[in-house]
Coordinates of C-alpha atoms in Angstrom, one line a residue:
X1 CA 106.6 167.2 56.3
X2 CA 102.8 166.6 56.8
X3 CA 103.3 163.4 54.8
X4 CA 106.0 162.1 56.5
X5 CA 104.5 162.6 59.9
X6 CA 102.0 160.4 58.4
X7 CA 103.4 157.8 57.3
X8 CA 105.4 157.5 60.3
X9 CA 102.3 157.5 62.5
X10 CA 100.5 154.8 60.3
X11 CA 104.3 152.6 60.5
X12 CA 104.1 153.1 64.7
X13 CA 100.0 152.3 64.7
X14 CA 100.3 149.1 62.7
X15 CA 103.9 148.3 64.9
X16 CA 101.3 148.4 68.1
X17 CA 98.3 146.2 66.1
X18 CA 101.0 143.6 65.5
X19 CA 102.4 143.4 69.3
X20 CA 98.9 143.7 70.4
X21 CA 97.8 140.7 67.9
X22 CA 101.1 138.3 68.7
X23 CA 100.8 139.0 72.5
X24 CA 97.2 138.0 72.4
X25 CA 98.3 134.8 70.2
X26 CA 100.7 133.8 72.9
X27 CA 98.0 134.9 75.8
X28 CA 96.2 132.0 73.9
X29 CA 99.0 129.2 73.2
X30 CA 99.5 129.9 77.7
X31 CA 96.0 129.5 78.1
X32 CA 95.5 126.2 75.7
X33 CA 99.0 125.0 77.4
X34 CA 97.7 125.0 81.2
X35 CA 94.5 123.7 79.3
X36 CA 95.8 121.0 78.1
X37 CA 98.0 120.3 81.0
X38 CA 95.1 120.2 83.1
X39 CA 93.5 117.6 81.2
X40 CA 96.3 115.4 81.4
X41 CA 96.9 115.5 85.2
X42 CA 93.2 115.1 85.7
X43 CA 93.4 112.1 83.4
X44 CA 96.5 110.9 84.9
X45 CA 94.9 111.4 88.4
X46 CA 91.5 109.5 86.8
X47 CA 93.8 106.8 85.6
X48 CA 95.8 106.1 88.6
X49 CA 92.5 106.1 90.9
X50 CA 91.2 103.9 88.8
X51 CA 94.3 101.5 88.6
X52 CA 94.5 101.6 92.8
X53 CA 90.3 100.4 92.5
X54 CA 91.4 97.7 90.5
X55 CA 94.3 96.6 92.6
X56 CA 92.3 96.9 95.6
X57 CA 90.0 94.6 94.2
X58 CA 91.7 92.0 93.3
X59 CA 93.7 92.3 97.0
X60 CA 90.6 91.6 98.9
X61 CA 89.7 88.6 96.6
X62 CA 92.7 87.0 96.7
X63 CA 92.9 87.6 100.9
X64 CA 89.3 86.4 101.0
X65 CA 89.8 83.0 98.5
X66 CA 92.6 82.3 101.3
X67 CA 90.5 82.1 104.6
X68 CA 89.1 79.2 105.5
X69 CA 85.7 79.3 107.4
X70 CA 87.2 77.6 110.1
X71 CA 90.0 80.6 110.9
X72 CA 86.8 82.6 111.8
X73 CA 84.6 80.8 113.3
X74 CA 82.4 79.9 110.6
X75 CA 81.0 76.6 109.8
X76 CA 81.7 75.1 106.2
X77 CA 79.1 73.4 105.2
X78 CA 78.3 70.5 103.1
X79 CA 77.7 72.4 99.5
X80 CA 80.1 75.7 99.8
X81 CA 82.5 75.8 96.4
X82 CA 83.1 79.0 96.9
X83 CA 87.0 79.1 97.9
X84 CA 87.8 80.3 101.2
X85 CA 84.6 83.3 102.7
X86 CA 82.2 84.4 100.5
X87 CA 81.4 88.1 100.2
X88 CA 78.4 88.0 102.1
X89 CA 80.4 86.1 105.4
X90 CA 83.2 89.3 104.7
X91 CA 80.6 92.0 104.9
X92 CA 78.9 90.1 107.4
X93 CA 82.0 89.7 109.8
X94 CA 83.1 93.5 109.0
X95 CA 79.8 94.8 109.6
X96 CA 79.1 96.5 105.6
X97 CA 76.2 96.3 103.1
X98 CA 77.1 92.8 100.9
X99 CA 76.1 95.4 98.1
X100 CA 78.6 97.7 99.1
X101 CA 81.5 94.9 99.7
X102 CA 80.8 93.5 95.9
X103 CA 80.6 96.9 94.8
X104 CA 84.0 97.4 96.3
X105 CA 85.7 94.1 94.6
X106 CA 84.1 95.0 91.6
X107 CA 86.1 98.1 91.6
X108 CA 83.4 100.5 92.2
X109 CA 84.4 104.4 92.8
X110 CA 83.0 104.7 96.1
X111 CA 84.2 106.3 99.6
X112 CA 85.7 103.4 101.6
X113 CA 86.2 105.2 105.2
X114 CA 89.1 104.5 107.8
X115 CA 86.8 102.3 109.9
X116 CA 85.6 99.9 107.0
X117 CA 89.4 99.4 105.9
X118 CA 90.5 98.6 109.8
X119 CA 87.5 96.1 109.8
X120 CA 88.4 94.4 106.7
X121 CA 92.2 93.9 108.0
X122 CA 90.6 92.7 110.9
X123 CA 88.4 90.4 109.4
X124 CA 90.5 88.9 106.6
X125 CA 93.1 88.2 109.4
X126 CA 96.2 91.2 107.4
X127 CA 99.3 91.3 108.6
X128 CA 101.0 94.7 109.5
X129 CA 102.8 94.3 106.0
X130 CA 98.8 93.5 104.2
X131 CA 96.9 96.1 106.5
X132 CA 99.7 98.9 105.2
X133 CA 99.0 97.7 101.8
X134 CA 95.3 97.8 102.5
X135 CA 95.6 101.5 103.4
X136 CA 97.7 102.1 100.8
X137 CA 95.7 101.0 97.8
X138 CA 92.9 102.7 99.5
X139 CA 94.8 105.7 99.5
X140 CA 94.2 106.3 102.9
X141 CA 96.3 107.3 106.6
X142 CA 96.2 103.9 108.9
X143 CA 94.8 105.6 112.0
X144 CA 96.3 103.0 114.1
X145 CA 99.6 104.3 115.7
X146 CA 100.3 101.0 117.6
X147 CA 101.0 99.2 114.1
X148 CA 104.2 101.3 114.4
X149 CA 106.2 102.9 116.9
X150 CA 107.5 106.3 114.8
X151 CA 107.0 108.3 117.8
X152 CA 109.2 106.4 120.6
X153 CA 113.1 107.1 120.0
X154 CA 116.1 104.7 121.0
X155 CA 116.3 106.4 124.0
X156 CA 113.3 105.8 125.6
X157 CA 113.6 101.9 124.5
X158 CA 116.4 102.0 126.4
X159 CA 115.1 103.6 129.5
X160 CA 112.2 100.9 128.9
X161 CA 115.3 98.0 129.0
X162 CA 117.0 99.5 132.0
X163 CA 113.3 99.7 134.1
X164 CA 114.0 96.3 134.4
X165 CA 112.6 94.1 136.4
X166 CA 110.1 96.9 136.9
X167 CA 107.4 96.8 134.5
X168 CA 106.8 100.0 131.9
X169 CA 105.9 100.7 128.4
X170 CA 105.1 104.1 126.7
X171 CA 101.0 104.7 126.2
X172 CA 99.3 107.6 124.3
X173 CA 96.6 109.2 125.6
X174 CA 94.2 107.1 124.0
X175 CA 96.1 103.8 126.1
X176 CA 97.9 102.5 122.4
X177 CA 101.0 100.4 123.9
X178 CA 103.5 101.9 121.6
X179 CA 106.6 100.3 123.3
X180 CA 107.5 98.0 126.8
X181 CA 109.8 96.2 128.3
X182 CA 110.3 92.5 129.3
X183 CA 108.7 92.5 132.6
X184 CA 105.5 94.4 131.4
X185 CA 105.2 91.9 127.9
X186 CA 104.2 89.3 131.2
X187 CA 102.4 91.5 133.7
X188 CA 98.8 91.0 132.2
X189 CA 99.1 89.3 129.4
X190 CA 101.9 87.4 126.9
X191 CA 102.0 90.8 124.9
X192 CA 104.0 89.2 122.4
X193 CA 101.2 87.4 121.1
X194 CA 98.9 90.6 120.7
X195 CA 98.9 91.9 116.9
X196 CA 100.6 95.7 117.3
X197 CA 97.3 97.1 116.1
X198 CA 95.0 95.3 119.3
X199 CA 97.8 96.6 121.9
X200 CA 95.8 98.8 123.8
X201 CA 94.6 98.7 127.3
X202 CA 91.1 99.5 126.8
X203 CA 90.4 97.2 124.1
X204 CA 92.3 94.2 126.4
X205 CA 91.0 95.5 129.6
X206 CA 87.2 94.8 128.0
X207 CA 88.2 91.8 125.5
X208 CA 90.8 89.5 126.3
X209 CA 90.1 87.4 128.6
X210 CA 93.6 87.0 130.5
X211 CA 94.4 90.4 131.0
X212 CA 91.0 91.0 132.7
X213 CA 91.4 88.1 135.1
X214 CA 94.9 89.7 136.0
X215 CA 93.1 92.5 136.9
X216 CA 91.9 92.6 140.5
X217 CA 89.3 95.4 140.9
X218 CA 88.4 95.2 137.3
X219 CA 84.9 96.7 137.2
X220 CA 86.5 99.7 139.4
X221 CA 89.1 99.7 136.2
X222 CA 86.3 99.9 133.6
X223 CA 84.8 102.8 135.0
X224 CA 88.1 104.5 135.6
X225 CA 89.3 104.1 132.1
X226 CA 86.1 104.9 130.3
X227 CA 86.1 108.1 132.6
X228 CA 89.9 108.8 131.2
X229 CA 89.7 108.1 127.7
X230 CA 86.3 110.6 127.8
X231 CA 88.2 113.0 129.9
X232 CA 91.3 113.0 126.6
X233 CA 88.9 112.0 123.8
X234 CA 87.7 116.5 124.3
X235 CA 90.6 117.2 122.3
X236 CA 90.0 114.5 119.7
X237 CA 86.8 114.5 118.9
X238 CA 86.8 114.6 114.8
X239 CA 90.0 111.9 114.5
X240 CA 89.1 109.1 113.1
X241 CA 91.4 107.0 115.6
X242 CA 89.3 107.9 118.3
X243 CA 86.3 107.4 117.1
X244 CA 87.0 104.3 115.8
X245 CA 88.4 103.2 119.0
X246 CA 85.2 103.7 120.6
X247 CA 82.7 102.3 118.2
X248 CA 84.9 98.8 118.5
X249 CA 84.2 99.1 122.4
X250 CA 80.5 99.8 122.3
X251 CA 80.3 97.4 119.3
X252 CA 82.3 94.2 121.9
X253 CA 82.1 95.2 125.5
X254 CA 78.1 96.0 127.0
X255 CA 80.7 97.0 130.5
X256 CA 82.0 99.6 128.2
X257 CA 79.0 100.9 126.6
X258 CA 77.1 101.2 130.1
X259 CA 80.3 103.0 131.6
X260 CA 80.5 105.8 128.5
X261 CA 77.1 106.7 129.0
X262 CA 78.0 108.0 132.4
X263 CA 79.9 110.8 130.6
X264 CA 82.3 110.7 134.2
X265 CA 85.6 112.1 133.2
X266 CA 88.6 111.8 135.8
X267 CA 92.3 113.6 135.0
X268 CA 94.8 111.4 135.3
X269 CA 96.7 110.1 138.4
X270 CA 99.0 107.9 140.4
X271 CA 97.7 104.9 142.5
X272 CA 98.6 101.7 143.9
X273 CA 96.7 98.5 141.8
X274 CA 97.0 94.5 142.1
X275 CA 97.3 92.4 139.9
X276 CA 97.3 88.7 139.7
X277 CA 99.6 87.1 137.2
X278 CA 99.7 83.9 136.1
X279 CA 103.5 83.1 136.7
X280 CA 104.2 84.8 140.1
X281 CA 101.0 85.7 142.1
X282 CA 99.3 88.8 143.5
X283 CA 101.7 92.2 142.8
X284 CA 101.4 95.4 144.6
X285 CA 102.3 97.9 142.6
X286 CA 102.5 101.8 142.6
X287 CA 101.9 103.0 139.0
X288 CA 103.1 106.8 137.7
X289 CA 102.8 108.7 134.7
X290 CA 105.6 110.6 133.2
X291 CA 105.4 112.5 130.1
X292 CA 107.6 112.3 127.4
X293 CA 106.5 115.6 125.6
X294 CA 104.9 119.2 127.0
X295 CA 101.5 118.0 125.7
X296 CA 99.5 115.3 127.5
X297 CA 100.2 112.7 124.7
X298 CA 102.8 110.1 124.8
X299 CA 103.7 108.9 128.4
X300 CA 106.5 106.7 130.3
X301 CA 104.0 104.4 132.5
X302 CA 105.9 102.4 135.2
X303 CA 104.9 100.2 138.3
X304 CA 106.9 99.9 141.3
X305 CA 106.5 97.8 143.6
X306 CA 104.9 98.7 147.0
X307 CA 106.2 96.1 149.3
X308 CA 109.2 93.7 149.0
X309 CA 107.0 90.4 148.4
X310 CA 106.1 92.3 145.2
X311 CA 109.7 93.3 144.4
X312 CA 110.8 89.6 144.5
X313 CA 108.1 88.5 142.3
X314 CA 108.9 91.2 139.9
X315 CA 112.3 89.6 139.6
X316 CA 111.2 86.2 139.1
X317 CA 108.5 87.4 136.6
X318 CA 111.4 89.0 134.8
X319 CA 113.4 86.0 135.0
X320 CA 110.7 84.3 133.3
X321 CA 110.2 86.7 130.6
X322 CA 113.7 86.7 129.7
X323 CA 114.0 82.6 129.5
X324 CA 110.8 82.4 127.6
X325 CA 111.8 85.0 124.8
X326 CA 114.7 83.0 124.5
X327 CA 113.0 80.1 124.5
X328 CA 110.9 81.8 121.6
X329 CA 113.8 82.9 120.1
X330 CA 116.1 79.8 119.2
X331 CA 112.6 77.6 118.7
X332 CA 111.6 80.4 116.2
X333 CA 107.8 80.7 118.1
X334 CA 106.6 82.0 121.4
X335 CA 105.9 78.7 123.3
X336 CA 106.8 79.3 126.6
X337 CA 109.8 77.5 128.0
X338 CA 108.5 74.8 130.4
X339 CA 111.6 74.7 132.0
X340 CA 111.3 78.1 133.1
X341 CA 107.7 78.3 134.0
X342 CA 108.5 75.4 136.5
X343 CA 111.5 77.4 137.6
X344 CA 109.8 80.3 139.1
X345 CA 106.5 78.8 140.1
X346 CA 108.7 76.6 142.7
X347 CA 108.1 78.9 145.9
X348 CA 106.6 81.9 144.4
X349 CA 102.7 81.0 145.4
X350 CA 101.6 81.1 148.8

């Protein structure tokens, strides 16, 4: 019996070495496995950074070789061979090192930030299609929400259409024009002609030079909007949309750098403003905020007009809006329509 009891002991010891042996044979296979697949993510991940680099590279040449010196106000000179800018003029116009730039068509691996890529579009003239691609190949999130209007539903273009002939378009807080009508595409400015990425009030109200001559008070406006935009900017001070919208206002607008230094911040609210527009005269018009969402972000803006002169020219500046987009339309560009410029100047001054 004794020997038995042995033997059956030493079977049932060397049973447990052998499970303990093949589990810890497997433990290892697991452990080379996830090993192993580490390595070839992390190569895959290497391989596809390294693949965007190069693609991003050859991007910028080719968009750089295509402007002319001319499209940005350079002059050519008698000895350049160079086709289209040369990477010094492209770091120079987007404010970067000319090291860094070459680095960057050289398909360096360095950090190319929000900013830099939204100067670049800027600079080597993108289309929304090129500047997605930009981002895209940078593997980065376009900050800029006016280059598309995700946020604003069918419905509320629709309310937009049937404002009509009152002007209103749908602003963030930041004052991105994310959607208008026809009326308000002609208030200030032909909006039409505005890339989606420059539609913002405070970059037109301190840059282009039409919509501030429609403005009538426009230094009272300056102040006012700097004092908003710091007043909303408290609860966005780490996105990299804000803060790029101020450094490109302190970079092109001394009005706007002296009026941020106040640090004034007002809250938002309704009041009557003039405007003179091109096509129709002076307008009196009461403006209101409406928000779209709980949260002080998107917002229906609208102007009504404060006295019947103004309610006239409103329709005659709709009238005109209307003829010249189809104007635009059938002539496939966004002349406006003589014909209809004529139309409603006849009687509309005074």
């Amino acid at each position: 019996m004794t020997t038995m009891a042995q033997e059956t002991r030493a079977r049932e010891a060397q049973r447990i070495r052998e499970t303990r042996e093949n589990r810890e044979v497997q433990g290892n296979r697991e452990v080379q496995g996830v090993r192993e697949a580490g390595e070839v993510r992390e190569s895959r991940g290497a391989g596809g950074s390294e693949i965007r680099r190069h693609e991003l590279a050859a991007f910028l040449r080719s968009r750089r070789e295509r402007i002319t010196p001319e499209q940005v106000g350079l002059p050519r000179g008698a000895r350049r061979r160079t086709p289209g800018l040369r990477r010094e003029e492209v770091a120079h116009l987007s404010a970067v090192g000319v090291t860094w730039y070459t680095w960057l068509e050289q398909s360096r691996d360095i950090q190319v930030s929000v900013q830099v890529l939204d100067a670049l579009a800027r600079t080597l003239l993108l289309d929304p299609s090129e500047r997605a691609h930009l981002f895209q190949l940078a593997a980065a999130t376009d900050p800029t929400p006016a280059s598309s209007c995700t946020g604003v539903t069918d419905a509320v273009r629709e309310v937009l259409d049937q404002l009509d002939p009152l002007p209103a378009c749908v602003q963030n807080s930041r004052y991105d024009i994310l959607a208008y009508n026809r009326t308000y595409s002609r208030l200030l400015c032909d909006l039409d002609a505005i890339p989606p990425e420059d539609r913002n009030c405070m970059i037109l109200v301190h840059t282009h030079p039409q919509w501030r001559e429609s403005v009538v008070h426009l230094d009272e406006t300056m102040r006012l909007m700097a004092a908003k935009l710091r007043a909303s900017m408290a609860g966005h001070l780490t996105e990299p949309a804000w803060k790029m919208l101020v450094k490109r206002l302190q970079t092109e607008s001394p009005e706007f750098r002296e009026n941020w230094e106040r640090y004034e911040v007002v809250a938002t609210r309704s009041k009557t403003k003039q405007f003179r527009n091109p096509h129709v005269g002076l307008l009196d018009l009461t403006h209101t905020d409406l928000w779209l969402s709980p949260e002080l972000g998107a917002r229906l803006v609208t102007y009504a007009p404060a006295d019947e002169v103004t309610r006239e020219r409103l329709e005659k500046l709709y009238a005109f809006a209307r003829a010249s987009s189809a104007e635009a339309e059938e002539g496939g560009g966004t002349a406006e329509m003589p014909e209809a410029a004529a139309a409603v100047e006849r009687g509309v001054r005074r």
